[in-house]
Amino acid sequence: MDHEVMLPGFRFHPTDEELVGFYLKKKIQHRILPIELIKQVDIYKYDPWDLPNLAPSSEKEWYFYCPRDRKYKNSARPNRVTGAGFWKATGTDRPIYSSDGASKCIGLKKSLVFYRGRAAKGIKTDWMMHEFRLPTLVEPEPNKKVQDENLPPNVSQSPLQQVNFYLDKLILRIYV
């Protein structure tokens, strides 16, 4: 998104529920929004101090859609290593509930801290990240195949691949 498209006085401060229930859901469904407020960036190819330059706004928090990279091909373990360090999870996933009164878990939020260096001797920094994803139980729409942008056109996915597609899409909130 071009910076001149932003409206004067506009601030992007979505709630956790809005990030998961609106933005991430629309991204997974390939429903394009009229304004690109969250850019698609593989943040693990960058160190955190480089990310503000890639964000569409100059706020104090930056939001990105990011694919979940796996440490090993057939593993659920994520790879969160960058050139200068790694993102380390702190605590467990926290559920995000819908405010419509149904008390339904619509997503999960994980907190991470960036460490310079390698795992055993990493030095903690002030860079923080919240990782938002849909819960494992999310099912694709009935009778609808999901088309992954990484697959050639007209190649559909099996139901298991569709569920993995949902789990491998994230929204990240990064801040200092």
Coordinates of N, CA and C in Angstrom, one line a residue:
M1 N 0.8 -1.2 0.0 CA 0.0 0.0 0.0 C 0.9 1.2 0.0
D2 N 0.5 2.2 -0.8 CA 1.2 3.5 -0.8 C 0.9 4.3 0.5
H3 N 1.9 5.0 1.0 CA 1.6 5.7 2.2 C 0.6 6.9 2.0
E4 N 0.6 7.4 0.7 CA -0.3 8.5 0.5 C -1.8 8.1 0.4
V5 N -2.1 6.8 0.4 CA -3.5 6.3 0.3 C -4.1 6.4 1.7
M6 N -3.3 6.4 2.8 CA -3.8 6.5 4.2 C -4.5 7.8 4.4
L7 N -5.6 7.7 5.1 CA -6.3 9.0 5.4 C -5.7 9.7 6.6
P8 N -5.7 11.0 6.6 CA -5.1 11.8 7.7 C -5.8 11.4 9.0
G9 N -5.1 11.2 10.1 CA -5.6 10.8 11.4 C -6.0 9.4 11.5
F10 N -5.9 8.6 10.5 CA -6.2 7.2 10.6 C -5.2 6.4 11.4
R11 N -5.7 5.6 12.3 CA -4.8 4.7 13.1 C -5.4 3.3 13.0
F12 N -4.5 2.4 12.8 CA -4.9 1.0 12.7 C -4.6 0.3 14.0
H13 N -5.6 0.1 14.8 CA -5.5 -0.6 16.2 C -6.5 -1.6 16.3
P14 N -6.4 -2.7 15.6 CA -7.5 -3.8 15.7 C -7.3 -4.6 17.0
T15 N -8.5 -5.1 17.4 CA -8.5 -5.9 18.6 C -8.0 -7.3 18.2
D16 N -7.7 -8.2 19.1 CA -7.3 -9.5 18.8 C -8.4 -10.2 18.1
E17 N -9.7 -10.0 18.5 CA -10.8 -10.6 17.8 C -10.9 -10.2 16.4
E18 N -10.7 -8.9 16.1 CA -10.8 -8.3 14.7 C -9.7 -8.9 13.9
L19 N -8.5 -9.0 14.4 CA -7.4 -9.6 13.7 C -7.7 -11.0 13.2
V20 N -8.2 -11.9 14.1 CA -8.5 -13.3 13.8 C -9.8 -13.4 13.0
G21 N -10.8 -12.8 13.6 CA -12.2 -13.1 13.0 C -12.5 -12.3 11.7
F22 N -11.7 -11.3 11.4 CA -12.0 -10.5 10.2 C -10.8 -10.6 9.3
Y23 N -9.6 -10.1 9.7 CA -8.5 -10.0 8.7 C -7.9 -11.3 8.3
L24 N -7.6 -12.2 9.3 CA -7.0 -13.5 9.0 C -8.0 -14.4 8.3
K25 N -9.2 -14.3 8.7 CA -10.3 -15.1 8.0 C -10.4 -14.7 6.6
K26 N -10.5 -13.4 6.3 CA -10.6 -12.9 4.9 C -9.4 -13.3 4.1
K27 N -8.2 -13.2 4.7 CA -7.0 -13.6 4.0 C -7.0 -15.1 3.6
I28 N -7.4 -16.0 4.5 CA -7.5 -17.4 4.2 C -8.6 -17.7 3.1
Q29 N -9.6 -16.9 3.1 CA -10.7 -17.1 2.1 C -10.4 -16.3 0.8
H30 N -9.2 -15.7 0.7 CA -8.7 -15.0 -0.5 C -9.7 -13.9 -0.8
R31 N -10.3 -13.2 0.2 CA -11.2 -12.1 0.0 C -10.4 -10.8 0.2
I32 N -10.2 -10.1 -0.9 CA -9.3 -8.9 -0.9 C -10.0 -7.7 -0.3
L33 N -9.3 -7.0 0.5 CA -9.8 -5.8 1.1 C -9.5 -4.6 0.2
P34 N -10.3 -3.5 0.2 CA -10.0 -2.4 -0.6 C -8.7 -1.6 -0.3
I35 N -8.3 -1.7 1.0 CA -7.0 -1.1 1.4 C -6.2 -2.2 2.0
E36 N -4.9 -2.2 1.6 CA -4.0 -3.2 2.2 C -3.4 -2.7 3.5
L37 N -4.0 -3.0 4.6 CA -3.6 -2.6 5.9 C -2.5 -3.5 6.5
I38 N -2.5 -4.8 6.1 CA -1.6 -5.7 6.6 C -0.9 -6.4 5.3
K39 N 0.5 -6.2 5.3 CA 1.2 -6.7 4.2 C 1.6 -8.2 4.4
Q40 N 1.7 -8.9 3.3 CA 2.2 -10.3 3.3 C 3.7 -10.2 3.2
V41 N 4.4 -10.7 4.3 CA 5.9 -10.7 4.4 C 6.3 -11.9 5.2
D42 N 7.3 -12.6 4.6 CA 7.9 -13.7 5.4 C 8.9 -13.0 6.4
I43 N 8.4 -12.7 7.6 CA 9.2 -11.9 8.5 C 10.5 -12.6 8.9
Y44 N 10.6 -13.9 8.8 CA 11.7 -14.7 9.3 C 12.9 -14.5 8.3
K45 N 12.7 -13.8 7.2 CA 13.8 -13.5 6.3 C 14.4 -12.2 6.6
Y46 N 13.9 -11.5 7.7 CA 14.3 -10.2 8.1 C 14.5 -10.2 9.6
D47 N 15.4 -9.4 10.1 CA 15.5 -9.2 11.5 C 14.5 -8.1 12.0
P48 N 14.1 -8.1 13.2 CA 12.9 -7.3 13.6 C 13.1 -5.8 13.4
W49 N 14.3 -5.3 13.5 CA 14.6 -3.9 13.3 C 14.4 -3.5 11.8
D50 N 14.4 -4.4 10.9 CA 14.2 -4.1 9.5 C 12.7 -4.1 9.1
L51 N 11.9 -4.7 9.9 CA 10.4 -4.8 9.6 C 9.6 -3.5 9.6
P52 N 9.9 -2.5 10.4 CA 9.1 -1.3 10.3 C 9.2 -0.6 8.9
N53 N 10.3 -0.8 8.2 CA 10.4 -0.3 6.8 C 9.5 -1.0 5.8
L54 N 9.1 -2.2 6.2 CA 8.3 -3.0 5.3 C 6.8 -2.9 5.6
A55 N 6.5 -2.2 6.7 CA 5.1 -2.1 7.1 C 4.4 -0.9 6.3
P56 N 3.1 -1.0 6.1 CA 2.4 0.1 5.4 C 2.2 1.3 6.2
S57 N 2.4 1.3 7.5 CA 2.2 2.5 8.4 C 3.5 2.7 9.2
S58 N 3.5 3.9 9.8 CA 4.7 4.3 10.6 C 4.3 4.3 12.1
E59 N 3.4 3.4 12.5 CA 2.9 3.3 13.8 C 4.0 2.6 14.7
K60 N 3.7 2.4 16.0 CA 4.6 1.8 16.9 C 4.4 0.3 16.9
E61 N 3.4 -0.2 16.3 CA 3.1 -1.7 16.1 C 3.0 -1.9 14.6
W62 N 3.5 -3.1 14.2 CA 3.5 -3.4 12.8 C 2.8 -4.7 12.6
Y63 N 2.0 -4.9 11.6 CA 1.2 -6.1 11.4 C 1.6 -6.7 10.0
F64 N 1.7 -8.0 10.0 CA 2.1 -8.7 8.8 C 1.3 -10.0 8.7
Y65 N 0.9 -10.4 7.5 CA 0.5 -11.8 7.2 C 1.8 -12.5 7.0
C66 N 1.9 -13.7 7.5 CA 3.1 -14.5 7.3 C 2.8 -16.0 7.2
P67 N 3.5 -16.7 6.3 CA 3.3 -18.1 6.3 C 4.1 -18.7 7.5
R68 N 3.6 -19.8 8.0 CA 4.3 -20.5 9.1 C 5.3 -21.5 8.4
D69 N 6.5 -21.3 8.7 CA 7.6 -22.1 8.1 C 7.8 -23.2 9.1
R70 N 8.1 -24.4 8.6 CA 8.4 -25.6 9.5 C 9.8 -25.8 9.6
K71 N 10.3 -26.2 10.9 CA 11.7 -26.5 11.1 C 12.1 -27.7 10.3
Y72 N 11.2 -28.7 10.3 CA 11.4 -30.0 9.5 C 10.2 -30.2 8.6
K73 N 10.4 -30.8 7.5 CA 9.3 -31.0 6.5 C 8.1 -31.6 7.1
N74 N 8.2 -32.7 7.8 CA 7.1 -33.4 8.3 C 6.8 -33.2 9.8
S75 N 7.2 -32.0 10.3 CA 7.0 -31.7 11.7 C 6.1 -30.5 11.9
A76 N 5.4 -30.4 13.0 CA 4.6 -29.3 13.3 C 5.4 -28.1 14.0
R77 N 6.7 -28.4 14.3 CA 7.5 -27.4 15.0 C 7.9 -26.3 14.0
P78 N 7.5 -25.0 14.4 CA 7.8 -23.9 13.6 C 9.2 -23.5 13.6
N79 N 9.7 -22.9 12.5 CA 11.0 -22.4 12.3 C 10.9 -20.9 12.5
R80 N 11.5 -20.3 13.5 CA 11.4 -18.9 13.8 C 12.8 -18.2 13.8
V81 N 13.7 -18.7 13.0 CA 15.1 -18.2 13.0 C 15.2 -17.2 12.0
T82 N 15.9 -16.1 12.3 CA 16.3 -15.0 11.3 C 17.8 -15.0 11.1
G83 N 18.3 -14.0 10.4 CA 19.7 -13.9 10.2 C 20.5 -13.6 11.4
A84 N 20.0 -12.8 12.3 CA 20.7 -12.4 13.5 C 20.2 -13.0 14.8
G85 N 19.2 -13.9 14.7 CA 18.7 -14.4 16.0 C 17.5 -15.3 15.8
F86 N 16.6 -15.3 16.8 CA 15.4 -16.2 16.7 C 14.3 -15.6 17.6
W87 N 13.1 -16.0 17.3 CA 11.9 -15.6 18.1 C 11.6 -16.8 19.0
K88 N 11.5 -16.5 20.3 CA 11.2 -17.6 21.3 C 9.9 -17.4 21.9
A89 N 9.1 -18.4 21.9 CA 7.7 -18.4 22.5 C 7.8 -18.2 24.0
T90 N 7.0 -17.4 24.6 CA 6.9 -17.3 26.1 C 5.5 -17.7 26.5
G91 N 5.4 -18.7 27.3 CA 4.1 -19.2 27.7 C 3.4 -20.0 26.7
T92 N 2.1 -20.2 26.9 CA 1.3 -21.0 26.1 C 0.3 -20.2 25.2
D93 N -0.3 -20.8 24.2 CA -1.3 -20.1 23.4 C -2.5 -19.7 24.3
R94 N -2.9 -18.5 24.0 CA -4.1 -17.9 24.7 C -5.2 -17.9 23.8
P95 N -6.4 -18.4 24.2 CA -7.6 -18.4 23.3 C -8.1 -17.0 23.1
I96 N -8.6 -16.7 21.9 CA -9.3 -15.5 21.6 C -10.8 -15.9 21.3
Y97 N -11.7 -15.3 22.1 CA -13.1 -15.6 22.0 C -13.9 -14.6 21.3
S98 N -14.9 -15.0 20.6 CA -15.9 -14.1 19.9 C -16.7 -13.4 20.9
S99 N -16.9 -12.1 20.7 CA -17.7 -11.3 21.6 C -19.2 -11.3 21.3
D100 N -19.6 -12.2 20.4 CA -21.0 -12.3 20.0 C -21.9 -13.0 21.1
G101 N -21.3 -13.3 22.2 CA -22.0 -14.0 23.3 C -22.0 -15.5 23.2
A102 N -21.4 -16.1 22.2 CA -21.4 -17.5 22.1 C -20.2 -18.1 22.8
S103 N -19.3 -17.3 23.3 CA -18.1 -17.8 24.0 C -17.3 -18.8 23.1
K104 N -17.3 -18.6 21.8 CA -16.6 -19.5 20.9 C -15.2 -19.1 20.7
C105 N -14.2 -20.0 20.8 CA -12.8 -19.8 20.5 C -12.7 -19.6 19.0
I106 N -12.3 -18.4 18.6 CA -12.1 -18.1 17.2 C -10.7 -18.1 16.7
G107 N -9.7 -18.1 17.7 CA -8.3 -18.0 17.4 C -7.5 -18.2 18.6
L108 N -6.1 -18.2 18.3 CA -5.1 -18.4 19.4 C -4.1 -17.3 19.2
K109 N -3.5 -16.9 20.4 CA -2.5 -15.9 20.4 C -1.3 -16.4 21.2
K110 N -0.1 -16.2 20.6 CA 1.1 -16.7 21.2 C 2.0 -15.4 21.3
S111 N 2.7 -15.3 22.5 CA 3.6 -14.2 22.6 C 5.0 -14.7 22.4
L112 N 5.9 -13.9 21.7 CA 7.2 -14.3 21.5 C 8.2 -13.1 21.7
V113 N 9.4 -13.4 22.1 CA 10.4 -12.4 22.3 C 11.6 -12.7 21.3
F114 N 12.2 -11.7 20.8 CA 13.4 -11.9 19.9 C 14.7 -11.9 20.7
Y115 N 15.5 -12.9 20.4 CA 16.8 -13.1 21.0 C 17.9 -13.0 19.9
R116 N 18.9 -12.2 20.2 CA 20.1 -12.1 19.2 C 21.0 -13.3 19.5
G117 N 21.5 -13.9 18.4 CA 22.4 -15.0 18.5 C 21.7 -16.3 18.3
R118 N 22.3 -17.4 18.8 CA 21.7 -18.7 18.6 C 21.1 -19.2 19.9
A119 N 20.3 -20.3 19.8 CA 19.4 -20.7 20.9 C 20.1 -20.8 22.2
A120 N 21.2 -21.5 22.4 CA 21.7 -21.7 23.7 C 22.3 -20.5 24.4
K121 N 22.8 -19.5 23.6 CA 23.4 -18.4 24.1 C 22.8 -17.1 23.6
G122 N 21.5 -17.1 23.3 CA 20.9 -15.9 22.8 C 20.7 -14.8 23.8
I123 N 20.8 -13.6 23.4 CA 20.6 -12.4 24.3 C 19.2 -11.8 24.0
K124 N 18.4 -11.7 25.1 CA 17.1 -11.2 25.0 C 17.1 -9.8 24.6
T125 N 16.2 -9.4 23.7 CA 16.0 -8.0 23.2 C 14.6 -7.5 23.7
D126 N 14.3 -6.2 23.3 CA 13.0 -5.6 23.7 C 12.0 -5.9 22.6
W127 N 12.4 -6.6 21.5 CA 11.4 -6.8 20.4 C 10.4 -7.9 20.8
M128 N 9.2 -7.6 20.7 CA 8.1 -8.6 21.0 C 7.2 -8.8 19.8
M129 N 6.6 -10.0 19.8 CA 5.7 -10.3 18.7 C 4.5 -11.1 19.3
H130 N 3.3 -10.9 18.8 CA 2.1 -11.7 19.0 C 1.8 -12.4 17.7
E131 N 1.7 -13.7 17.8 CA 1.3 -14.5 16.6 C -0.1 -14.9 16.8
F132 N -0.9 -14.6 15.8 CA -2.3 -15.0 15.8 C -2.6 -16.0 14.7
R133 N -3.4 -17.1 15.1 CA -3.7 -18.1 14.1 C -5.1 -18.6 14.5
L134 N -5.7 -19.3 13.5 CA -7.0 -20.0 13.7 C -6.8 -21.2 14.5
P135 N -7.8 -21.6 15.3 CA -7.6 -22.9 16.1 C -7.6 -24.1 15.1
T136 N -7.1 -25.2 15.6 CA -7.0 -26.4 14.8 C -8.3 -26.9 14.3
L137 N -9.4 -26.7 15.1 CA -10.7 -27.2 14.8 C -11.4 -26.5 13.6
V138 N -10.8 -25.5 13.1 CA -11.5 -24.7 12.0 C -11.6 -25.6 10.8
E139 N -12.7 -25.7 10.2 CA -12.9 -26.5 9.0 C -13.1 -25.6 7.8
P140 N -12.7 -26.1 6.7 CA -12.9 -25.3 5.5 C -14.4 -25.2 5.2
E141 N -14.9 -24.3 4.4 CA -16.3 -24.2 4.0 C -16.7 -25.5 3.3
P142 N -17.9 -26.0 3.6 CA -18.3 -27.3 3.0 C -18.3 -27.2 1.5
N143 N -17.9 -28.3 0.8 CA -17.9 -28.4 -0.6 C -17.1 -27.3 -1.3
K144 N -16.1 -26.8 -0.6 CA -15.3 -25.7 -1.2 C -13.8 -26.1 -1.0
K145 N -13.1 -26.2 -2.1 CA -11.6 -26.4 -2.0 C -10.9 -25.1 -1.9
V146 N -9.9 -25.1 -1.1 CA -9.1 -23.9 -0.9 C -7.9 -23.9 -1.9
Q147 N -7.7 -22.8 -2.6 CA -6.6 -22.7 -3.5 C -5.5 -22.0 -2.9
D148 N -4.4 -22.7 -2.6 CA -3.2 -22.0 -2.0 C -2.5 -21.3 -3.1
E149 N -2.1 -20.0 -2.8 CA -1.4 -19.2 -3.8 C 0.0 -19.8 -4.2
N150 N 0.5 -20.8 -3.4 CA 1.7 -21.4 -3.8 C 1.5 -22.6 -4.8
L151 N 0.3 -23.0 -5.0 CA 0.0 -24.1 -5.9 C -0.3 -23.5 -7.3
P152 N 0.0 -24.3 -8.4 CA -0.4 -23.8 -9.7 C -1.9 -23.7 -9.8
P153 N -2.5 -22.8 -10.6 CA -3.9 -22.6 -10.7 C -4.6 -24.0 -11.1
N154 N -5.8 -24.1 -10.7 CA -6.6 -25.3 -10.9 C -6.2 -26.6 -10.3
V155 N -5.3 -26.5 -9.3 CA -4.8 -27.7 -8.5 C -5.5 -27.6 -7.2
S156 N -6.4 -28.5 -6.9 CA -7.1 -28.4 -5.6 C -6.4 -29.2 -4.5
Q157 N -6.8 -29.1 -3.3 CA -6.1 -29.7 -2.2 C -7.1 -30.7 -1.5
S158 N -6.5 -31.7 -0.9 CA -7.2 -32.7 -0.1 C -7.7 -32.0 1.2
P159 N -8.8 -32.6 1.9 CA -9.2 -32.0 3.1 C -8.1 -31.8 4.1
L160 N -7.2 -32.8 4.2 CA -6.0 -32.6 5.2 C -5.2 -31.4 4.8
Q161 N -4.9 -31.3 3.5 CA -4.1 -30.2 3.0 C -4.8 -28.9 3.3
Q162 N -6.2 -28.9 3.2 CA -6.9 -27.7 3.5 C -6.8 -27.3 4.9
V163 N -6.9 -28.2 5.8 CA -6.7 -27.9 7.3 C -5.3 -27.3 7.5
N164 N -4.3 -28.0 6.9 CA -2.9 -27.4 7.1 C -2.8 -26.0 6.5
F165 N -3.5 -25.8 5.4 CA -3.5 -24.4 4.9 C -4.0 -23.4 5.9
Y166 N -5.1 -23.7 6.6 CA -5.6 -22.9 7.7 C -4.6 -22.7 8.8
L167 N -3.9 -23.7 9.2 CA -3.0 -23.6 10.3 C -1.7 -22.9 9.9
D168 N -1.4 -22.9 8.7 CA -0.1 -22.3 8.2 C -0.2 -20.8 7.9
K169 N -1.3 -20.2 8.1 CA -1.5 -18.7 7.8 C -1.5 -18.0 9.2
L170 N -0.7 -17.0 9.3 CA -0.7 -16.2 10.6 C -0.8 -14.7 10.3
I171 N -1.2 -14.0 11.4 CA -1.0 -12.6 11.4 C -0.1 -12.3 12.6
L172 N 0.9 -11.5 12.4 CA 1.9 -11.1 13.4 C 1.8 -9.7 13.8
R173 N 1.8 -9.4 15.1 CA 1.9 -8.0 15.6 C 3.3 -7.9 16.2
I174 N 4.1 -7.0 15.7 CA 5.5 -6.8 16.2 C 5.6 -5.4 16.7
Y175 N 6.3 -5.3 17.9 CA 6.5 -4.0 18.5 C 7.7 -4.1 19.4
V176 N 8.2 -2.9 19.8 CA 9.3 -2.8 20.7 C 8.8 -2.2 22.1

